[in-house]
PDB file of C-alpha atoms in Angstrom:
ATOM      1  CA  MET Z   1     -15.369 -22.702  -4.045  1.00 42.00           C
ATOM      2  CA  THR Z   2     -16.441 -22.886  -7.845  1.00 45.00           C
ATOM      3  CA  ASP Z   3     -16.690 -25.472  -9.959  1.00 48.00           C
ATOM      4  CA  ASN Z   4     -13.287 -26.299 -12.685  1.00 52.00           C
ATOM      5  CA  SER Z   5     -13.947 -27.724 -16.265  1.00 50.00           C
ATOM      6  CA  THR Z   6     -14.005 -31.020 -14.632  1.00 43.00           C
ATOM      7  CA  GLY Z   7     -16.895 -30.311 -12.270  1.00 37.00           C
ATOM      8  CA  ARG Z   8     -14.591 -31.352  -9.587  1.00 37.00           C
ATOM      9  CA  ARG Z   9     -14.454 -28.242  -6.342  1.00 44.00           C
ATOM     10  CA  THR Z  10     -11.822 -26.261  -6.093  1.00 71.00           C
ATOM     11  CA  THR Z  11     -10.409 -24.060  -3.322  1.00 90.00           C
ATOM     12  CA  ALA Z  12      -9.187 -20.914  -5.096  1.00 92.00           C
ATOM     13  CA  GLY Z  13     -11.960 -18.755  -3.682  1.00 92.00           C
ATOM     14  CA  GLY Z  14     -11.219 -19.785  -0.357  1.00 94.00           C
ATOM     15  CA  VAL Z  15      -7.397 -19.406  -0.335  1.00 96.00           C
ATOM     16  CA  LEU Z  16      -8.283 -15.760  -2.051  1.00 96.00           C
ATOM     17  CA  GLY Z  17     -10.619 -14.938   1.073  1.00 96.00           C
ATOM     18  CA  ALA Z  18      -8.041 -15.916   3.591  1.00 97.00           C
ATOM     19  CA  ALA Z  19      -5.449 -14.057   2.148  1.00 98.00           C
ATOM     20  CA  THR Z  20      -7.769 -11.002   1.258  1.00 98.00           C
ATOM     21  CA  VAL Z  21      -8.804 -11.595   5.185  1.00 98.00           C
ATOM     22  CA  ALA Z  22      -4.767 -12.188   6.238  1.00 98.00           C
ATOM     23  CA  MET Z  23      -3.638  -8.727   4.438  1.00 98.00           C
ATOM     24  CA  GLY Z  24      -6.287  -6.892   6.042  1.00 98.00           C
ATOM     25  CA  LEU Z  25      -4.967  -7.782   9.521  1.00 98.00           C
ATOM     26  CA  ILE Z  26      -1.311  -7.583   8.554  1.00 98.00           C
ATOM     27  CA  ALA Z  27      -1.951  -3.846   6.886  1.00 98.00           C
ATOM     28  CA  GLY Z  28      -4.159  -2.594   9.779  1.00 98.00           C
ATOM     29  CA  VAL Z  29      -1.290  -3.520  12.084  1.00 98.00           C
ATOM     30  CA  PHE Z  30       1.185  -1.202   9.822  1.00 98.00           C
ATOM     31  CA  TYR Z  31      -1.488   0.930   9.866  1.00 98.00           C
ATOM     32  CA  ILE Z  32      -2.214   1.376  13.304  1.00 98.00           C
ATOM     33  CA  PHE Z  33       1.385   1.763  13.853  1.00 98.00           C
ATOM     34  CA  ALA Z  34       1.664   4.777  10.861  1.00 98.00           C
ATOM     35  CA  CYS Z  35      -1.037   6.312  12.776  1.00 98.00           C
ATOM     36  CA  ASP Z  36      -1.203   6.253  16.523  1.00 98.00           C
ATOM     37  CA  VAL Z  37       1.260   3.892  18.119  1.00 98.00           C
ATOM     38  CA  MET Z  38       4.683   5.895  16.652  1.00 98.00           C
ATOM     39  CA  PRO Z  39       3.112   9.138  16.898  1.00 98.00           C
ATOM     40  CA  SER Z  40       2.188   8.722  20.421  1.00 98.00           C
ATOM     41  CA  LEU Z  41       5.771   7.561  21.048  1.00 98.00           C
ATOM     42  CA  ALA Z  42       7.237  10.326  19.578  1.00 98.00           C
ATOM     43  CA  ARG Z  43       5.627  11.850  22.694  1.00 98.00           C
ATOM     44  CA  SER Z  44       7.716  10.262  25.190  1.00 98.00           C
ATOM     45  CA  ASP Z  45      11.567  10.433  26.589  1.00 98.00           C
ATOM     46  CA  ASP Z  46      13.994   8.934  24.560  1.00 98.00           C
ATOM     47  CA  ARG Z  47      14.376   5.924  27.193  1.00 98.00           C
ATOM     48  CA  VAL Z  48      10.908   5.269  27.371  1.00 98.00           C
ATOM     49  CA  PHE Z  49      10.540   5.274  23.892  1.00 98.00           C
ATOM     50  CA  ILE Z  50      13.279   2.792  23.904  1.00 98.00           C
ATOM     51  CA  GLU Z  51      11.482   0.619  26.793  1.00 98.00           C
ATOM     52  CA  VAL Z  52       8.164   0.799  25.259  1.00 98.00           C
ATOM     53  CA  MET Z  53       9.211  -0.139  21.520  1.00 98.00           C
ATOM     54  CA  GLN Z  54      11.941  -2.818  23.266  1.00 98.00           C
ATOM     55  CA  ASN Z  55       8.643  -4.639  24.644  1.00 98.00           C
ATOM     56  CA  ILE Z  56       6.799  -4.433  21.835  1.00 98.00           C
ATOM     57  CA  ASN Z  57       9.120  -5.632  19.597  1.00 97.00           C
ATOM     58  CA  ASP Z  58       9.620  -8.785  22.406  1.00 97.00           C
ATOM     59  CA  VAL Z  59       5.797  -9.127  22.438  1.00 97.00           C
ATOM     60  CA  ILE Z  60       5.039  -8.989  18.596  1.00 97.00           C
ATOM     61  CA  GLN Z  61       6.958 -12.090  17.898  1.00 96.00           C
ATOM     62  CA  ASN Z  62       4.190 -14.529  18.498  1.00 97.00           C
ATOM     63  CA  PRO Z  63       2.448 -17.423  16.633  1.00 97.00           C
ATOM     64  CA  VAL Z  64      -0.723 -15.046  16.130  1.00 95.00           C
ATOM     65  CA  PHE Z  65       1.182 -12.218  14.146  1.00 97.00           C
ATOM     66  CA  PHE Z  66       3.562 -14.604  12.625  1.00 97.00           C
ATOM     67  CA  LEU Z  67       0.558 -16.334  11.358  1.00 97.00           C
ATOM     68  CA  SER Z  68      -0.617 -13.335  10.156  1.00 97.00           C
ATOM     69  CA  PHE Z  69       2.287 -11.921   8.370  1.00 98.00           C
ATOM     70  CA  MET Z  70       3.709 -15.285   6.407  1.00 98.00           C
ATOM     71  CA  GLY Z  71      -0.603 -16.140   6.095  1.00 97.00           C
ATOM     72  CA  ALA Z  72      -0.526 -12.969   3.945  1.00 98.00           C
ATOM     73  CA  LEU Z  73       2.498 -13.881   1.666  1.00 98.00           C
ATOM     74  CA  VAL Z  74       1.849 -17.974   1.725  1.00 98.00           C
ATOM     75  CA  LEU Z  75      -1.868 -17.842   0.848  1.00 98.00           C
ATOM     76  CA  THR Z  76      -1.063 -14.553  -1.623  1.00 98.00           C
ATOM     77  CA  ALA Z  77       1.238 -16.546  -3.439  1.00 98.00           C
ATOM     78  CA  LEU Z  78      -1.149 -19.706  -3.191  1.00 97.00           C
ATOM     79  CA  SER Z  79      -3.938 -17.758  -4.846  1.00 97.00           C
ATOM     80  CA  ALA Z  80      -1.525 -16.033  -7.503  1.00 96.00           C
ATOM     81  CA  TRP Z  81      -0.886 -19.763  -8.164  1.00 95.00           C
ATOM     82  CA  GLN Z  82      -4.250 -21.191  -8.413  1.00 95.00           C
ATOM     83  CA  LEU Z  83      -5.371 -18.395 -10.401  1.00 94.00           C
ATOM     84  CA  ARG Z  84      -2.848 -17.827 -13.173  1.00 91.00           C
ATOM     85  CA  GLY Z  85      -4.803 -19.058 -15.448  1.00 88.00           C
ATOM     86  CA  SER Z  86      -7.743 -16.682 -14.790  1.00 85.00           C
ATOM     87  CA  GLY Z  87      -7.576 -13.744 -17.197  1.00 85.00           C
ATOM     88  CA  ALA Z  88      -7.727 -10.574 -15.471  1.00 84.00           C
ATOM     89  CA  LEU Z  89      -8.073 -11.402 -11.969  1.00 89.00           C
ATOM     90  CA  ARG Z  90      -4.855 -12.743 -12.005  1.00 92.00           C
ATOM     91  CA  TRP Z  91      -3.069  -9.717 -12.531  1.00 96.00           C
ATOM     92  CA  TRP Z  92      -5.173  -7.775  -9.332  1.00 97.00           C
ATOM     93  CA  VAL Z  93      -3.652 -11.149  -7.604  1.00 97.00           C
ATOM     94  CA  PHE Z  94      -0.280 -10.881  -8.990  1.00 97.00           C
ATOM     95  CA  ALA Z  95       0.417  -7.205  -8.025  1.00 98.00           C
ATOM     96  CA  ALA Z  96      -1.038  -7.921  -4.624  1.00 98.00           C
ATOM     97  CA  LEU Z  97       1.631 -10.643  -4.201  1.00 98.00           C
ATOM     98  CA  ALA Z  98       4.433  -8.265  -5.887  1.00 98.00           C
ATOM     99  CA  ALA Z  99       3.754  -5.229  -3.181  1.00 98.00           C
ATOM    100  CA  TYR Z 100       3.480  -7.891  -0.280  1.00 98.00           C
ATOM    101  CA  ALA Z 101       6.790  -9.328  -1.289  1.00 98.00           C
ATOM    102  CA  LEU Z 102       8.354  -5.662  -1.037  1.00 98.00           C
ATOM    103  CA  VAL Z 103       6.270  -5.290   2.391  1.00 98.00           C
ATOM    104  CA  PHE Z 104       8.531  -8.287   3.516  1.00 98.00           C
ATOM    105  CA  LEU Z 105      11.434  -7.882   2.237  1.00 98.00           C
ATOM    106  CA  PHE Z 106      11.391  -4.003   3.840  1.00 98.00           C
ATOM    107  CA  THR Z 107      10.617  -5.682   6.646  1.00 98.00           C
ATOM    108  CA  VAL Z 108      13.433  -8.112   6.879  1.00 98.00           C
ATOM    109  CA  ALA Z 109      15.679  -5.603   6.003  1.00 98.00           C
ATOM    110  CA  VAL Z 110      15.394  -3.100   7.409  1.00 98.00           C
ATOM    111  CA  ASN Z 111      12.654  -2.892  10.097  1.00 98.00           C
ATOM    112  CA  ILE Z 112      13.444  -6.708  11.916  1.00 98.00           C
ATOM    113  CA  PRO Z 113      17.708  -4.989  11.996  1.00 98.00           C
ATOM    114  CA  LEU Z 114      16.912  -1.848  13.630  1.00 98.00           C
ATOM    115  CA  ASN Z 115      14.511  -3.381  15.901  1.00 98.00           C
ATOM    116  CA  ASN Z 116      17.755  -5.907  16.791  1.00 98.00           C
ATOM    117  CA  ASP Z 117      19.661  -2.936  17.355  1.00 98.00           C
ATOM    118  CA  LEU Z 118      17.335  -1.514  19.586  1.00 98.00           C
ATOM    119  CA  ALA Z 119      17.176  -4.629  21.574  1.00 98.00           C
ATOM    120  CA  HIS Z 120      21.387  -4.908  21.430  1.00 98.00           C
ATOM    121  CA  ALA Z 121      21.198  -0.911  22.520  1.00 98.00           C
ATOM    122  CA  GLY Z 122      19.933  -3.182  26.244  1.00 97.00           C
ATOM    123  CA  ASP Z 123      18.494  -1.959  29.588  1.00 98.00           C
ATOM    124  CA  PRO Z 124      16.808   1.603  28.681  1.00 97.00           C
ATOM    125  CA  ALA Z 125      18.069   2.861  32.118  1.00 97.00           C
ATOM    126  CA  LYS Z 126      21.704   1.743  31.479  1.00 97.00           C
ATOM    127  CA  ILE Z 127      21.941   3.410  28.085  1.00 98.00           C
ATOM    128  CA  ALA Z 128      24.055   6.268  28.444  1.00 97.00           C
ATOM    129  CA  ASP Z 129      22.999   7.726  25.606  1.00 98.00           C
ATOM    130  CA  PRO Z 130      19.283   7.168  25.315  1.00 98.00           C
ATOM    131  CA  ALA Z 131      18.849  10.279  22.893  1.00 98.00           C
ATOM    132  CA  ALA Z 132      21.690   8.810  19.998  1.00 98.00           C
ATOM    133  CA  VAL Z 133      20.032   5.332  20.136  1.00 98.00           C
ATOM    134  CA  ARG Z 134      16.577   6.690  19.718  1.00 98.00           C
ATOM    135  CA  ALA Z 135      17.819   8.825  17.129  1.00 98.00           C
ATOM    136  CA  ARG Z 136      19.593   5.551  15.251  1.00 98.00           C
ATOM    137  CA  PHE Z 137      15.751   4.260  15.485  1.00 98.00           C
ATOM    138  CA  GLU Z 138      13.239   6.283  15.327  1.00 98.00           C
ATOM    139  CA  ASP Z 139      13.332   8.127  12.058  1.00 98.00           C
ATOM    140  CA  THR Z 140      14.152   4.951   9.641  1.00 98.00           C
ATOM    141  CA  TRP Z 141      11.917   2.532  11.569  1.00 98.00           C
ATOM    142  CA  VAL Z 142       8.910   5.460  11.131  1.00 98.00           C
ATOM    143  CA  ALA Z 143       9.486   5.864   7.193  1.00 98.00           C
ATOM    144  CA  TRP Z 144       9.585   2.424   6.045  1.00 98.00           C
ATOM    145  CA  ASN Z 145       6.908   1.790   8.795  1.00 98.00           C
ATOM    146  CA  VAL Z 146       4.628   4.096   6.523  1.00 98.00           C
ATOM    147  CA  VAL Z 147       6.101   2.001   2.941  1.00 98.00           C
ATOM    148  CA  ARG Z 148       4.728  -1.081   4.187  1.00 98.00           C
ATOM    149  CA  ALA Z 149       1.463  -0.074   5.406  1.00 98.00           C
ATOM    150  CA  LEU Z 150       0.877   1.959   1.814  1.00 98.00           C
ATOM    151  CA  LEU Z 151       2.140  -1.115   0.210  1.00 98.00           C
ATOM    152  CA  SER Z 152       0.079  -3.372   2.224  1.00 98.00           C
ATOM    153  CA  THR Z 153      -3.065  -1.433   2.401  1.00 98.00           C
ATOM    154  CA  LEU Z 154      -2.510  -1.555  -1.452  1.00 98.00           C
ATOM    155  CA  ALA Z 155      -1.945  -5.048  -1.614  1.00 98.00           C
ATOM    156  CA  LEU Z 156      -5.467  -5.308   0.380  1.00 98.00           C
ATOM    157  CA  ALA Z 157      -7.079  -3.416  -1.749  1.00 98.00           C
ATOM    158  CA  CYS Z 158      -5.624  -5.492  -5.289  1.00 98.00           C
ATOM    159  CA  LEU Z 159      -7.080  -8.453  -3.265  1.00 98.00           C
ATOM    160  CA  ALA Z 160     -10.292  -7.263  -2.567  1.00 97.00           C
ATOM    161  CA  ARG Z 161     -11.250  -5.908  -5.948  1.00 96.00           C
ATOM    162  CA  ALA Z 162      -9.482  -9.606  -7.071  1.00 95.00           C
ATOM    163  CA  LEU Z 163     -11.929 -11.065  -4.591  1.00 93.00           C
ATOM    164  CA  PHE Z 164     -14.887  -9.110  -6.174  1.00 93.00           C
ATOM    165  CA  LEU Z 165     -14.132 -10.035 -10.176  1.00 91.00           C
ATOM    166  CA  TYR Z 166     -13.677 -13.412  -8.869  1.00 90.00           C
ATOM    167  CA  ARG Z 167     -17.448 -14.016  -7.233  1.00 79.00           C
ATOM    168  CA  ARG Z 168     -18.735 -11.838 -10.156  1.00 66.00           C
ATOM    169  CA  PRO Z 169     -19.660 -14.295 -12.581  1.00 54.00           C
ATOM    170  CA  TYR Z 170     -21.188 -16.227 -10.587  1.00 50.00           C
ATOM    171  CA  ALA Z 171     -23.664 -13.717  -8.643  1.00 46.00           C
ATOM    172  CA  SER Z 172     -24.571 -12.571 -11.782  1.00 48.00           C
ATOM    173  CA  ALA Z 173     -25.258 -16.194 -12.709  1.00 50.00           C
ATOM    174  CA  TYR Z 174     -27.101 -16.971 -10.337  1.00 50.00           C
ATOM    175  CA  LEU Z 175     -29.426 -13.490 -10.504  1.00 50.00           C
ATOM    176  CA  GLU Z 176     -30.190 -14.453 -14.393  1.00 52.00           C
ATOM    177  CA  SER Z 177     -31.190 -17.430 -13.401  1.00 57.00           C
ATOM    178  CA  ALA Z 178     -33.560 -16.254 -10.534  1.00 54.00           C
ATOM    179  CA  ALA Z 179     -34.853 -13.528 -13.028  1.00 56.00           C
ATOM    180  CA  GLY Z 180     -36.011 -16.083 -15.439  1.00 58.00           C
ATOM    181  CA  SER Z 181     -37.544 -18.205 -12.131  1.00 55.00           C
ATOM    182  CA  SER Z 182     -41.687 -18.545 -11.764  1.00 56.00           C
ATOM    183  CA  ALA Z 183     -40.712 -18.482  -7.943  1.00 54.00           C
ATOM    184  CA  SER Z 184     -38.993 -14.045  -9.094  1.00 50.00           C
ATOM    185  CA  ARG Z 185     -42.165 -13.433 -10.599  1.00 50.00           C
TER     186      ARG Z 185
END
């Protein structure tokens, strides 16, 4: 929390911190899919690949993931609004918001429809041509997930920079006052 010009406490620092944490969680999800989950599944046969991805896509639809996924967007947008008059600091938050808005857009426009198509393919044991179902899904989904991982990591870096800049003036003022006190001598 910081003091504003009227001396009242504000929540801008807390919201920025929460946005950074939420973004870190989401960037981590996309990162682990890009670096481990999908390369591991690439080694599986077609029916196993489809079954596991159907299970992942079903299980990930839970309140905890939804809170992080939507929270990163909402908290970053709220932080951008709160810091709109904060000079250079605001541009880092706006850059994070723009990057994550693209992540959100690509998720809704590409990855979720692919997930839905895979779910509608039905029971992997009963699919006549699992190789074709996998081929329509895998390469496109993986490519766009890498884009999401890169953009959400960029958004995280922007929020981390904003958080550093947000806290820096207050830490410097504290250190300056401590350096001049008799207790520091």
